[in-house]
Amino acid sequence: MDSSTRHGPGHVLYVLCVSRVRSREHVRAWRPSVPGVREVFHAQFLEHAYPPHTHDTWTLFVVDEGEIRYDLDRRHQGARRSTVSVLPPHVVHDGRAATARGYRKRVIYLETSVLGEHLIGRAVDQPFIEDIRLRRTLDTLHELLRRPDDALEAETRLAFVAERLREHLTDQAEDRQLYKSSDLAERLRDLLDTCTFKTMTLAAAAELLAANPTHLVRSFTQTFGIAPHAYVLSRRIEAARLRLLEGEPIARVAASVGFFDQSHLTRHFKRHVGTTPGRYAPDRR
């Protein structure tokens, strides 16, 4: 058995690997620096069965292999690869593999501020959702949550996931009236320009501008043709190019313009510029 624990934003909370002749189980969990996300949990289980328990968060999960059987509020339920499952807070549930082959799943534990406890009853009645678009968005969100440098994009994706979940849980679409909102978009751009090299979460921007997060993103994208996180990224790349040409070391440039580390800068720089920072300014000292 091999296990490790590390703490801190965006770091692994725990990893547990169990290797035996007849079974293989693996768990990885971490807490990303994304508002509204309590924990991300990836697991592969063959024999493990959850006893009845509750969470004070929403449990949003997808199954990548196998099938899960569980009881929610003493009602028999199941989850397979085609479904998105959302278990409400404070409601008792358990969990186990539906077959001898076990299962592999990915879970996001969401704070109640993301969905709201008023939706608990609906989720108890129908905890599974058949929605290909939602499933694909969740796949993208999980990939973003692996990388602490993409927190703003992950938060944006999460806002649209939450909106989609609310639509399913209320049986009606959230009001999406696209009234002219260039003023709101310009206010957001001004705000982003003042903190281009610092961390600005979508939740904080929405609170400062007194706007719904998803409407804020739509307004900005509709007005400027680019999403807020992509706008910030492009501004940082432009600043990085200038500093690299002035001879600053790559690691210092990465830190000074808001990238998580040098590898984060290199990944995005190559995608935007077509080459790595080292090849872009090879004569720097």
XYZ file of C-alpha atoms in Angstrom:
285
model
C 0.000 0.000 0.000
C 1.267 3.465 -0.874
C -0.311 6.685 0.341
C 0.608 10.370 0.552
C -0.961 13.570 1.831
C -0.280 17.191 0.901
C -2.269 20.254 1.864
C -2.879 23.678 0.394
C -4.890 25.244 -2.430
C -4.717 23.178 -5.577
C -2.702 20.449 -3.884
C -3.473 16.777 -3.443
C -5.365 16.016 -0.236
C -4.655 12.331 -0.390
C -3.696 9.525 -2.715
C -4.308 5.913 -1.844
C -3.239 2.987 -3.992
C -4.018 -0.615 -3.127
C -2.562 -3.319 -5.355
C -3.454 -6.960 -4.842
C -3.637 -9.993 -7.012
C -7.420 -9.899 -7.270
C -8.189 -6.186 -6.993
C -6.975 -2.753 -7.955
C -8.205 0.393 -6.244
C -7.029 3.952 -6.559
C -8.099 7.244 -5.008
C -6.911 10.792 -5.679
C -8.418 13.924 -4.143
C -7.517 17.597 -4.035
C -8.967 21.002 -3.242
C -8.664 23.378 -6.217
C -8.563 27.142 -5.792
C -11.955 27.538 -7.489
C -14.763 29.198 -5.503
C -17.651 26.833 -4.899
C -15.629 23.628 -5.210
C -15.001 21.924 -1.877
C -13.126 18.914 -3.253
C -12.389 16.942 -6.411
C -12.324 13.162 -5.984
C -11.262 10.576 -8.575
C -11.510 6.900 -7.673
C -11.452 3.379 -9.017
C -13.089 0.762 -6.790
C -13.577 -2.945 -7.157
C -14.669 -4.123 -3.717
C -15.184 -0.962 -1.671
C -18.787 -0.236 -0.610
C -19.804 3.037 0.999
C -21.890 2.738 4.180
C -24.897 5.038 4.585
C -23.639 8.597 5.058
C -24.347 12.250 4.227
C -22.427 15.293 3.001
C -23.029 18.977 3.634
C -22.166 19.605 -0.033
C -23.700 18.690 -3.369
C -22.106 15.574 -4.871
C -21.765 15.801 -8.659
C -20.308 12.704 -10.270
C -19.858 10.806 -13.521
C -18.960 7.160 -14.097
C -16.161 6.445 -16.582
C -16.134 2.651 -16.293
C -18.602 0.155 -14.884
C -21.834 0.979 -13.089
C -22.782 2.098 -9.572
C -25.758 1.127 -7.452
C -26.787 3.283 -4.503
C -29.686 4.090 -2.242
C -30.653 7.746 -1.846
C -33.167 8.521 0.866
C -33.971 4.755 0.897
C -34.737 4.741 -2.822
C -32.803 2.425 -5.152
C -30.847 4.308 -7.813
C -28.061 3.660 -10.314
C -25.433 5.512 -12.326
C -23.760 4.504 -15.576
C -21.491 6.141 -18.148
C -24.243 8.003 -19.992
C -25.571 9.816 -16.925
C -24.585 12.775 -14.788
C -25.554 12.215 -11.167
C -26.167 14.904 -8.576
C -26.748 13.910 -4.950
C -28.108 16.620 -2.646
C -26.603 17.647 0.699
C -27.862 16.278 4.019
C -29.595 13.284 2.389
C -28.448 9.774 3.345
C -26.958 7.615 0.591
C -24.548 4.723 0.144
C -22.732 3.269 -2.879
C -21.313 0.072 -4.370
C -20.277 -1.503 -7.656
C -23.122 -2.943 -9.695
C -20.935 -5.730 -11.097
C -17.861 -7.712 -10.090
C -15.745 -5.584 -12.443
C -16.029 -2.539 -10.192
C -16.195 1.039 -11.412
C -14.225 4.234 -11.990
C -15.744 7.640 -11.198
C -14.977 11.356 -10.972
C -16.659 13.528 -8.334
C -16.888 17.243 -7.629
C -18.188 18.266 -4.208
C -19.954 21.628 -4.597
C -20.777 24.121 -1.872
C -24.489 24.766 -1.346
C -23.933 28.335 -2.558
C -23.475 26.932 -6.077
C -26.897 25.282 -6.379
C -28.849 26.107 -3.238
C -30.613 23.846 -0.781
C -34.052 24.689 -2.206
C -33.289 22.147 -4.983
C -32.727 19.214 -2.620
C -36.218 17.754 -3.030
C -36.004 17.730 -6.805
C -32.591 16.052 -6.709
C -33.903 13.335 -4.398
C -36.696 12.611 -6.870
C -34.359 12.493 -9.891
C -30.638 12.397 -9.070
C -29.536 11.299 -12.545
C -29.479 13.415 -15.713
C -29.177 12.298 -19.325
C -27.456 15.268 -20.968
C -24.580 14.750 -23.406
C -23.657 18.439 -23.484
C -23.509 18.625 -19.686
C -21.404 15.465 -19.559
C -18.905 16.887 -22.063
C -18.695 20.163 -20.172
C -17.997 18.238 -16.975
C -15.197 16.338 -18.717
C -13.625 19.667 -19.664
C -14.137 21.032 -16.155
C -12.373 18.059 -14.578
C -9.381 18.568 -16.870
C -9.216 22.248 -15.916
C -9.481 21.432 -12.218
C -6.320 19.332 -12.549
C -4.369 22.495 -13.386
C -4.280 25.293 -10.774
C -3.115 27.711 -13.464
C -6.503 27.448 -15.234
C -8.643 28.352 -12.222
C -10.471 31.265 -13.878
C -11.472 29.168 -16.891
C -12.529 26.353 -14.553
C -14.689 28.775 -12.583
C -16.312 29.957 -15.808
C -17.087 26.380 -16.865
C -18.456 25.647 -13.402
C -20.860 28.589 -13.652
C -22.370 27.127 -16.821
C -22.472 23.624 -15.301
C -24.383 25.006 -12.320
C -26.775 26.843 -14.609
C -27.428 23.668 -16.597
C -28.022 21.693 -13.405
C -30.513 24.276 -12.171
C -32.384 23.997 -15.457
C -32.722 20.234 -14.984
C -33.609 20.458 -11.315
C -36.260 23.126 -11.801
C -37.636 21.868 -15.149
C -37.302 25.336 -16.603
C -34.506 27.325 -18.168
C -32.998 30.174 -16.215
C -33.949 33.565 -17.582
C -31.554 34.153 -20.456
C -32.811 37.477 -21.808
C -29.894 38.833 -23.813
C -30.525 42.522 -23.370
C -27.818 44.939 -24.467
C -25.045 44.698 -21.917
C -22.011 46.402 -23.410
C -21.782 48.691 -20.379
C -21.485 45.708 -18.048
C -18.897 44.126 -20.356
C -16.826 47.309 -20.402
C -16.949 47.530 -16.606
C -15.696 43.962 -16.397
C -12.912 44.696 -18.884
C -11.839 47.708 -16.817
C -11.805 45.531 -13.729
C -9.737 42.816 -15.420
C -7.310 45.418 -16.751
C -6.609 46.636 -13.219
C -5.631 43.160 -12.028
C -4.287 41.449 -15.147
C -1.297 40.036 -13.292
C -3.218 39.152 -10.122
C -5.867 36.565 -9.304
C -9.427 37.683 -9.986
C -12.140 35.082 -9.605
C -15.398 35.198 -11.519
C -17.290 35.129 -8.219
C -15.427 38.195 -6.959
C -15.996 40.073 -10.235
C -19.692 39.214 -10.197
C -20.017 40.471 -6.631
C -18.171 43.715 -7.377
C -20.297 44.367 -10.468
C -23.558 43.108 -8.904
C -24.135 40.687 -11.776
C -24.913 37.014 -12.273
C -21.653 35.178 -13.153
C -23.004 33.475 -16.279
C -24.618 36.686 -17.513
C -21.324 38.464 -16.889
C -19.464 35.966 -19.080
C -22.102 36.099 -21.817
C -22.103 39.916 -21.829
C -18.329 40.093 -22.112
C -18.123 37.432 -24.818
C -20.982 38.956 -26.810
C -19.444 42.433 -26.661
C -15.779 41.662 -27.261
C -15.860 38.271 -28.992
C -13.660 36.620 -26.379
C -14.321 35.027 -22.983
C -13.013 36.842 -19.871
C -10.450 34.154 -18.993
C -9.137 34.147 -22.578
C -8.880 37.944 -22.513
C -6.784 37.881 -19.336
C -4.586 35.147 -20.772
C -3.948 37.107 -23.976
C -2.997 40.220 -21.979
C -0.523 38.178 -19.948
C 1.014 36.660 -23.073
C 1.515 40.112 -24.590
C 3.237 41.303 -21.425
C 5.396 38.175 -21.347
C 6.540 38.728 -24.936
C 7.719 42.241 -24.165
C 9.608 41.216 -21.033
C 11.245 38.270 -22.754
C 12.486 40.570 -25.526
C 13.885 42.865 -22.851
C 15.998 39.981 -21.585
C 14.199 38.897 -18.422
C 14.629 35.199 -17.409
C 11.651 33.020 -18.262
C 10.896 32.008 -14.662
C 10.870 35.643 -13.543
C 8.632 36.632 -16.446
C 6.182 33.850 -15.613
C 5.856 34.986 -12.007
C 5.673 38.697 -12.821
C 2.814 38.482 -15.350
C 0.568 36.163 -13.374
C 1.361 32.647 -14.579
C 1.413 29.804 -12.070
C 4.935 28.749 -13.024
C 7.319 28.527 -15.978
C 5.666 25.417 -17.441
C 2.291 27.186 -17.328
C 3.728 30.125 -19.275
C 5.412 27.799 -21.781
C 2.221 25.828 -22.471
C 0.089 28.882 -23.195
C 2.876 30.840 -24.883
C 3.426 28.078 -27.430
C -0.313 27.862 -28.130
C -0.579 31.618 -28.700
C 2.741 32.458 -30.333
C 3.660 29.189 -32.035
C 6.946 28.711 -30.225
C 8.305 28.377 -26.687
C 9.537 31.357 -24.631
C 13.103 30.035 -24.898
C 13.035 29.973 -28.684
C 11.147 33.265 -28.876
C 13.960 35.202 -27.188
C 17.039 32.901 -27.254
C 19.572 35.703 -26.686
C 18.222 36.818 -23.307
C 20.687 36.984 -20.421
